[in-house]
Amino acid sequence: MDMLETGITRRGLMAGTGALVVSFSMGRALAREAAPQPAAPQPATPEPPALPGSLDDERFLDSWIRIDADNAVTVFTGKAELGQGVRTALLQVAAEELETDPKDIELVTADTGRTPNEGFTAGSQSMQNSGTAIRNAAAQVRAILLAEAGRRFGVPPESLKVENRTITAPDGRSVTYGELVSGQMLHVEAQPQSPLKDPGSFRHMGRPMQRVDIPGKVTGQPAYVHDLRLEGMLHARVVRPPSAAAQLSELDTTSIEAMPGVVSVVLDGNFLAVVAEKEFQAINAMRALSAASRWEEKETLPDQNDLPAALQNLEREVGTVAEAGNMPSFTGRIFAATFSRPYQIHGSIGPSCAVAHMKPDGTLDVWSHTQGVFPDRAAISEMLGMPPEKVRVIHMEGSGCYGHNGADDAAADAALIATKLPGRPVRVQWMREQEHSWEPYGPAMLVKVKASLDETGRIANWGYDLWSNTHSTRPGGAPALRGARHKAPPFPASPAKMQISPSGNGDRNANPLYTIANKRVLWHFLPDMPLRVSALRALGAYANVFAIESTMDELAILADADPVEFRLRHLEDPRARDVVQLAAEQFGWSNMPMPRNRGRGFGFARYKNLAAYMAVAVEAEVEPETGRVRIVRAVSAIDSGEVVNPDGIRNQTEGGILQTISWTLYEAVSFDRTRITSTDWSSYPILRFASIPDKVDVHIVGRPGQPFLGTAEAAQGPTAGAVANAVRNATGKRLYDLPLTRDRVRAAIAT
Amino acid sequence: MAISLKVNGEDKRIDADPATPLLYVLRDDLALNGAKYGCGLGQCGSCMVVVNGEAVLSCMTPVMLMEGREITTVEGLGTIEEPGPLQQAFIEMQAAQCGYCIPGMMMSAHALLRRNANPSDEDIRQALGTNLCRCGTHMRIMAAIRRAGELMQAAGLPAAGEGRTG
């Protein structure tokens, strides 16, 4: 029976069982198909006019740029350095339009007490949002200063030269920015248009710049929230339940309170923590407290061995992600398959950490590696019942982030403990097993694809069904914080809602960029989350592009076509074609047979269908005896729009490729019906040096004058597809379930 | 209990529970940021330091075993004003993303380069066998360690940081 019909029948049956909503929205889906490029200002309501990037939310120039009388320049961003190098790129942008050197700018990053509110540093949007805002604000500040200098000198501003924060008139008179700025000169609303510099005259943007944070990091300077040591600071450790649904049933803290250095045992509902003078004392007390606590546990987790069925059973709603042409019907050459992705962790090498200080004036400071200081503040203040203005959240770097990990929870833990011990700063450091067990995971997903070719070898029909939770349970309120769920009374979980938007969530990149006459893409939404999940780098794009690109290769085989040529056959966007062709050319793509047990594979996507274009070709070697796969080399091409720091783009893309190789070959969270069982690096293995490629190349397609498109999440989907396709090419076997473990590869070869 | 250590060439006397892992003594008692807490289980290498020339996981090493030993952390390889060859090489190759694992990588490399300033890629991969990186900076870390070997050979240094600390 036709898969789509089957799906509808099953949904029809399910409709009788509970809350099922089928929210078809043909008009919206079609409108999205034809959506123009991003960054176009929204149609103007009478007021206020749309401003570029995050300027639209923080409209005053001096929210972004301050110039002091001594000519010091301070730039403010609501985005945070997460190891992606955004601090350096934003400095380049500001320096370019302010006509100064990046080293002469102080950049203040996410801090509820000082910076604009730019929401989360997420979705590869920092350059689009903050980079665009800072660039435009800086250009407008420069124009204001030039106009003021022109007025003072009695010459037209166009005749002035500006260099290194000094403006010079044709007759040699000069004045610094600092001498020009007075009063409220920069406290003005930004204009929709800015006198941006021509890319041809760039001195900083578009050129590789060494990251400003690396020298400190390689010489042991304090660089992370983990390195924050405040006067009188106490060390805390939380004791988490053994499983998410566990309830504390018995606890005797007497012996723990008597342990050396222990200052306090914190008990608040199911929230349990110890505080000690020294770190190792806190760890010892944590272990003792853990041993002294008794918990009632429940079997709430799905059967890991039948995850696809478990996911399908959680379906309560279906939404249309995209539709085009006629309802797909399948005849002729058909490919149909089911793909899956397990729960996967962010797995920062440094477990989450935070410091909080409840001060005598009743205000609370929290230092956190959160991705969103403002949303985190809202959630923490709600949890504590404090007015938000009494809570300040200050971003400090953590270990790599890759999405919504334990950062916000650790900040909440520190805040909760600090309010019980006012006066002394409290540092909370999660342990490795806590990070593995309690961070929100990237959601497991299931994808069913069916596609058919027409007589000319083009894809005629495409049906795509995905099953997924939401990919974002970020703080918006206290329930998003683990501590708030554990304390008494607990904040009840917020119900998850399916939201279909152009940039996507679980459905991110579910709609292929390829031109297909008849298609339908559906998201079968799972509101219940038996395992806690949230944003992991690329959200649904990782699994969706893995499924789409695997299917593209199978269809190319059916069409007797080269995989690269087959993709180009279905790509109209010239920028998409450019990265595909460049990656193929630089890889030396051909149809020549590969040596035994070697294979080549290709992958492509435009992230979110509206951000960076990325294509990658990989060569894999497979050991048939063990099933071990190693990627020998990867060659990629990326178009992130206007380039600010080319080495930053390369670094992020290399990292994206390698991290995705790790996800794709090794990674799956394991659990029994009660507990998470991947609690460390031996029970959740990742890529090691022994298995890295020989070479990874990144070729950048520069687009001067075009909008920033972001970089950090462009590689995940295409790399997953390329790896799977290379394994297929090497072994002749298609693997449908991530990760492509040794056991699975060996089993596939044996069939 | 009072314990005497030599850290980055300086004699230090600290008072700690003898079972305390060296990591916490370095970070909390001596305020050194280089060695990082990653797992406390000896699985990730972010706490790596060099003790008497050998790469050692400081999260697994009780401080009492360190009495009289010479300990080098990344702070002992040079300063931000005057970076040593390994540090120079990591900066030159921009071999960091978040950078959290990097000092541990550098200490594993330091132990290797002391023995062999011209290591093969296989030597480097082996020396980094314990070290995990999550950002996927592996290719640049490899390049930086090769580059550090070159810098040391060019400078005529028999070993990384030799002469600064043990």
PDB file of C-alpha atoms in Angstrom, chain B residues 5-163:
ATOM      1  CA  LEU B   5      55.432  20.767  45.276  1.00  0.00           C
ATOM      2  CA  LYS B   6      57.454  22.319  42.528  1.00  0.00           C
ATOM      3  CA  VAL B   7      55.065  23.871  40.037  1.00  0.00           C
ATOM      4  CA  ASN B   8      56.339  25.577  36.883  1.00  0.00           C
ATOM      5  CA  GLY B   9      59.753  25.918  38.467  1.00  0.00           C
ATOM      6  CA  GLU B  10      58.534  27.444  41.706  1.00  0.00           C
ATOM      7  CA  ASP B  11      58.469  25.774  45.110  1.00  0.00           C
ATOM      8  CA  LYS B  12      54.973  25.718  46.544  1.00  0.00           C
ATOM      9  CA  ARG B  13      53.795  24.630  49.937  1.00  0.00           C
ATOM     10  CA  ILE B  14      50.126  23.879  50.284  1.00  0.00           C
ATOM     11  CA  ASP B  15      47.881  22.571  52.997  1.00  0.00           C
ATOM     12  CA  ALA B  16      45.416  20.022  51.690  1.00  0.00           C
ATOM     13  CA  ASP B  17      43.758  16.709  52.353  1.00  0.00           C
ATOM     14  CA  PRO B  18      46.406  14.339  50.953  1.00  0.00           C
ATOM     15  CA  ALA B  19      43.782  12.521  48.895  1.00  0.00           C
ATOM     16  CA  THR B  20      42.860  15.712  47.039  1.00  0.00           C
ATOM     17  CA  PRO B  21      43.405  15.268  43.318  1.00  0.00           C
ATOM     18  CA  LEU B  22      46.271  17.437  42.085  1.00  0.00           C
ATOM     19  CA  LEU B  23      43.802  19.189  39.745  1.00  0.00           C
ATOM     20  CA  TYR B  24      41.977  20.955  42.587  1.00  0.00           C
ATOM     21  CA  VAL B  25      45.219  21.969  44.254  1.00  0.00           C
ATOM     22  CA  LEU B  26      46.438  23.536  41.015  1.00  0.00           C
ATOM     23  CA  ARG B  27      43.157  25.278  40.278  1.00  0.00           C
ATOM     24  CA  ASP B  28      41.923  26.283  43.701  1.00  0.00           C
ATOM     25  CA  ASP B  29      44.983  26.524  45.949  1.00  0.00           C
ATOM     26  CA  LEU B  30      47.437  27.805  43.346  1.00  0.00           C
ATOM     27  CA  ALA B  31      44.895  29.666  41.153  1.00  0.00           C
ATOM     28  CA  LEU B  32      46.254  28.121  37.956  1.00  0.00           C
ATOM     29  CA  ASN B  33      43.637  27.948  35.189  1.00  0.00           C
ATOM     30  CA  GLY B  34      45.456  25.736  32.686  1.00  0.00           C
ATOM     31  CA  ALA B  35      44.470  22.287  33.937  1.00  0.00           C
ATOM     32  CA  LYS B  36      40.729  21.871  33.460  1.00  0.00           C
ATOM     33  CA  TYR B  37      38.101  19.686  35.079  1.00  0.00           C
ATOM     34  CA  GLY B  38      36.543  17.559  32.369  1.00  0.00           C
ATOM     35  CA  CYS B  39      35.497  14.226  33.801  1.00  0.00           C
ATOM     36  CA  GLY B  40      37.335  13.405  37.008  1.00  0.00           C
ATOM     37  CA  LEU B  41      37.597   9.880  35.620  1.00  0.00           C
ATOM     38  CA  GLY B  42      40.761   9.994  33.550  1.00  0.00           C
ATOM     39  CA  GLN B  43      38.760   9.727  30.330  1.00  0.00           C
ATOM     40  CA  CYS B  44      39.184  13.075  28.572  1.00  0.00           C
ATOM     41  CA  GLY B  45      42.628  14.552  29.204  1.00  0.00           C
ATOM     42  CA  SER B  46      41.552  18.129  29.852  1.00  0.00           C
ATOM     43  CA  CYS B  47      43.275  18.014  33.249  1.00  0.00           C
ATOM     44  CA  MET B  48      46.588  16.834  31.761  1.00  0.00           C
ATOM     45  CA  VAL B  49      49.809  18.183  33.278  1.00  0.00           C
ATOM     46  CA  VAL B  50      53.407  17.080  32.984  1.00  0.00           C
ATOM     47  CA  VAL B  51      55.069  15.542  36.035  1.00  0.00           C
ATOM     48  CA  ASN B  52      58.769  14.845  35.830  1.00  0.00           C
ATOM     49  CA  GLY B  53      58.503  14.788  32.067  1.00  0.00           C
ATOM     50  CA  GLU B  54      55.488  12.506  31.780  1.00  0.00           C
ATOM     51  CA  ALA B  55      51.920  13.435  30.874  1.00  0.00           C
ATOM     52  CA  VAL B  56      49.759  12.820  33.926  1.00  0.00           C
ATOM     53  CA  LEU B  57      46.000  13.091  34.486  1.00  0.00           C
ATOM     54  CA  SER B  58      45.805  15.507  37.389  1.00  0.00           C
ATOM     55  CA  CYS B  59      42.174  14.616  38.175  1.00  0.00           C
ATOM     56  CA  MET B  60      43.259  11.072  39.044  1.00  0.00           C
ATOM     57  CA  THR B  61      46.451  11.866  40.912  1.00  0.00           C
ATOM     58  CA  PRO B  62      46.282  12.420  44.680  1.00  0.00           C
ATOM     59  CA  VAL B  63      48.401  15.381  45.654  1.00  0.00           C
ATOM     60  CA  MET B  64      50.261  13.347  48.274  1.00  0.00           C
ATOM     61  CA  LEU B  65      52.030  11.471  45.468  1.00  0.00           C
ATOM     62  CA  MET B  66      53.364  14.767  44.145  1.00  0.00           C
ATOM     63  CA  GLU B  67      55.620  15.577  47.101  1.00  0.00           C
ATOM     64  CA  GLY B  68      58.924  16.758  45.668  1.00  0.00           C
ATOM     65  CA  ARG B  69      57.869  16.229  42.044  1.00  0.00           C
ATOM     66  CA  GLU B  70      58.251  18.813  39.296  1.00  0.00           C
ATOM     67  CA  ILE B  71      54.905  19.722  37.821  1.00  0.00           C
ATOM     68  CA  THR B  72      54.429  21.709  34.626  1.00  0.00           C
ATOM     69  CA  THR B  73      51.120  23.218  33.586  1.00  0.00           C
ATOM     70  CA  VAL B  74      50.379  25.232  30.466  1.00  0.00           C
ATOM     71  CA  GLU B  75      51.296  28.343  32.458  1.00  0.00           C
ATOM     72  CA  GLY B  76      54.822  26.941  32.610  1.00  0.00           C
ATOM     73  CA  LEU B  77      55.221  26.889  28.820  1.00  0.00           C
ATOM     74  CA  GLY B  78      55.307  30.671  28.473  1.00  0.00           C
ATOM     75  CA  THR B  79      53.206  33.740  29.046  1.00  0.00           C
ATOM     76  CA  ILE B  80      50.726  35.700  27.011  1.00  0.00           C
ATOM     77  CA  GLU B  81      53.421  38.334  26.462  1.00  0.00           C
ATOM     78  CA  GLU B  82      56.120  35.778  25.727  1.00  0.00           C
ATOM     79  CA  PRO B  83      54.505  32.555  24.547  1.00  0.00           C
ATOM     80  CA  GLY B  84      56.621  29.427  24.304  1.00  0.00           C
ATOM     81  CA  PRO B  85      56.921  27.463  21.041  1.00  0.00           C
ATOM     82  CA  LEU B  86      53.893  25.253  21.709  1.00  0.00           C
ATOM     83  CA  GLN B  87      51.780  28.257  22.583  1.00  0.00           C
ATOM     84  CA  GLN B  88      53.061  30.167  19.562  1.00  0.00           C
ATOM     85  CA  ALA B  89      52.201  27.235  17.340  1.00  0.00           C
ATOM     86  CA  PHE B  90      48.649  26.928  18.695  1.00  0.00           C
ATOM     87  CA  ILE B  91      48.127  30.665  18.156  1.00  0.00           C
ATOM     88  CA  GLU B  92      49.656  30.569  14.688  1.00  0.00           C
ATOM     89  CA  MET B  93      47.489  27.626  13.605  1.00  0.00           C
ATOM     90  CA  GLN B  94      44.435  29.068  15.413  1.00  0.00           C
ATOM     91  CA  ALA B  95      44.121  25.646  16.952  1.00  0.00           C
ATOM     92  CA  ALA B  96      41.174  26.255  19.249  1.00  0.00           C
ATOM     93  CA  GLN B  97      37.462  26.706  19.077  1.00  0.00           C
ATOM     94  CA  CYS B  98      36.150  26.845  22.634  1.00  0.00           C
ATOM     95  CA  GLY B  99      39.691  26.054  23.750  1.00  0.00           C
ATOM     96  CA  TYR B 100      38.699  24.179  26.894  1.00  0.00           C
ATOM     97  CA  CYS B 101      40.512  20.959  25.990  1.00  0.00           C
ATOM     98  CA  ILE B 102      43.506  22.746  24.506  1.00  0.00           C
ATOM     99  CA  PRO B 103      45.805  23.117  27.541  1.00  0.00           C
ATOM    100  CA  GLY B 104      45.417  19.384  28.168  1.00  0.00           C
ATOM    101  CA  MET B 105      46.276  18.712  24.529  1.00  0.00           C
ATOM    102  CA  MET B 106      49.305  20.972  24.856  1.00  0.00           C
ATOM    103  CA  MET B 107      50.582  19.158  27.931  1.00  0.00           C
ATOM    104  CA  SER B 108      50.281  15.769  26.217  1.00  0.00           C
ATOM    105  CA  ALA B 109      52.154  17.306  23.288  1.00  0.00           C
ATOM    106  CA  HIS B 110      54.734  18.848  25.595  1.00  0.00           C
ATOM    107  CA  ALA B 111      55.578  15.446  27.034  1.00  0.00           C
ATOM    108  CA  LEU B 112      55.857  14.040  23.505  1.00  0.00           C
ATOM    109  CA  LEU B 113      57.979  16.871  22.117  1.00  0.00           C
ATOM    110  CA  ARG B 114      60.392  16.665  25.029  1.00  0.00           C
ATOM    111  CA  ARG B 115      61.225  13.194  23.828  1.00  0.00           C
ATOM    112  CA  ASN B 116      60.887  13.791  20.122  1.00  0.00           C
ATOM    113  CA  ALA B 117      60.707  17.208  18.497  1.00  0.00           C
ATOM    114  CA  ASN B 118      60.085  15.644  15.108  1.00  0.00           C
ATOM    115  CA  PRO B 119      57.165  13.318  15.733  1.00  0.00           C
ATOM    116  CA  SER B 120      55.228  11.533  13.011  1.00  0.00           C
ATOM    117  CA  ASP B 121      51.478  12.046  12.762  1.00  0.00           C
ATOM    118  CA  GLU B 122      51.083   8.589  14.249  1.00  0.00           C
ATOM    119  CA  ASP B 123      53.272   9.602  17.203  1.00  0.00           C
ATOM    120  CA  ILE B 124      51.087  12.652  17.765  1.00  0.00           C
ATOM    121  CA  ARG B 125      47.839  10.712  17.516  1.00  0.00           C
ATOM    122  CA  GLN B 126      49.177   8.225  20.034  1.00  0.00           C
ATOM    123  CA  ALA B 127      50.336  10.944  22.412  1.00  0.00           C
ATOM    124  CA  LEU B 128      46.833  12.429  22.263  1.00  0.00           C
ATOM    125  CA  GLY B 129      45.191   9.043  22.766  1.00  0.00           C
ATOM    126  CA  THR B 130      43.493  10.092  26.005  1.00  0.00           C
ATOM    127  CA  ASN B 131      42.601  13.632  24.961  1.00  0.00           C
ATOM    128  CA  LEU B 132      39.090  14.389  23.740  1.00  0.00           C
ATOM    129  CA  CYS B 133      38.037  17.452  21.764  1.00  0.00           C
ATOM    130  CA  ARG B 134      34.346  18.117  21.207  1.00  0.00           C
ATOM    131  CA  CYS B 135      34.526  21.140  18.899  1.00  0.00           C
ATOM    132  CA  GLY B 136      36.277  19.103  16.220  1.00  0.00           C
ATOM    133  CA  THR B 137      39.545  21.037  16.265  1.00  0.00           C
ATOM    134  CA  HIS B 138      41.571  17.864  15.793  1.00  0.00           C
ATOM    135  CA  MET B 139      43.107  18.772  12.435  1.00  0.00           C
ATOM    136  CA  ARG B 140      44.390  22.091  13.722  1.00  0.00           C
ATOM    137  CA  ILE B 141      45.679  20.544  16.935  1.00  0.00           C
ATOM    138  CA  MET B 142      47.697  18.084  14.853  1.00  0.00           C
ATOM    139  CA  ALA B 143      49.019  20.934  12.699  1.00  0.00           C
ATOM    140  CA  ALA B 144      49.925  23.018  15.741  1.00  0.00           C
ATOM    141  CA  ILE B 145      51.903  20.213  17.335  1.00  0.00           C
ATOM    142  CA  ARG B 146      53.802  19.579  14.088  1.00  0.00           C
ATOM    143  CA  ARG B 147      54.454  23.306  13.920  1.00  0.00           C
ATOM    144  CA  ALA B 148      55.653  23.443  17.525  1.00  0.00           C
ATOM    145  CA  GLY B 149      58.178  20.727  16.719  1.00  0.00           C
ATOM    146  CA  GLU B 150      59.451  22.820  13.813  1.00  0.00           C
ATOM    147  CA  LEU B 151      59.687  25.948  15.942  1.00  0.00           C
ATOM    148  CA  MET B 152      61.614  24.082  18.597  1.00  0.00           C
ATOM    149  CA  GLN B 153      64.011  22.559  16.126  1.00  0.00           C
ATOM    150  CA  ALA B 154      64.542  25.925  14.456  1.00  0.00           C
ATOM    151  CA  ALA B 155      65.276  27.473  17.829  1.00  0.00           C
ATOM    152  CA  GLY B 156      67.679  24.660  18.606  1.00  0.00           C
ATOM    153  CA  LEU B 157      65.629  23.678  21.602  1.00  0.00           C
ATOM    154  CA  PRO B 158      66.034  20.040  22.508  1.00  0.00           C
ATOM    155  CA  ALA B 159      62.602  20.066  24.052  1.00  0.00           C
ATOM    156  CA  ALA B 160      59.578  22.260  24.552  1.00  0.00           C
ATOM    157  CA  GLY B 161      59.986  24.714  27.372  1.00  0.00           C
ATOM    158  CA  GLU B 162      63.267  23.137  28.445  1.00  0.00           C
ATOM    159  CA  GLY B 163      65.152  25.561  30.576  1.00  0.00           C
TER     160      GLY B 163
END
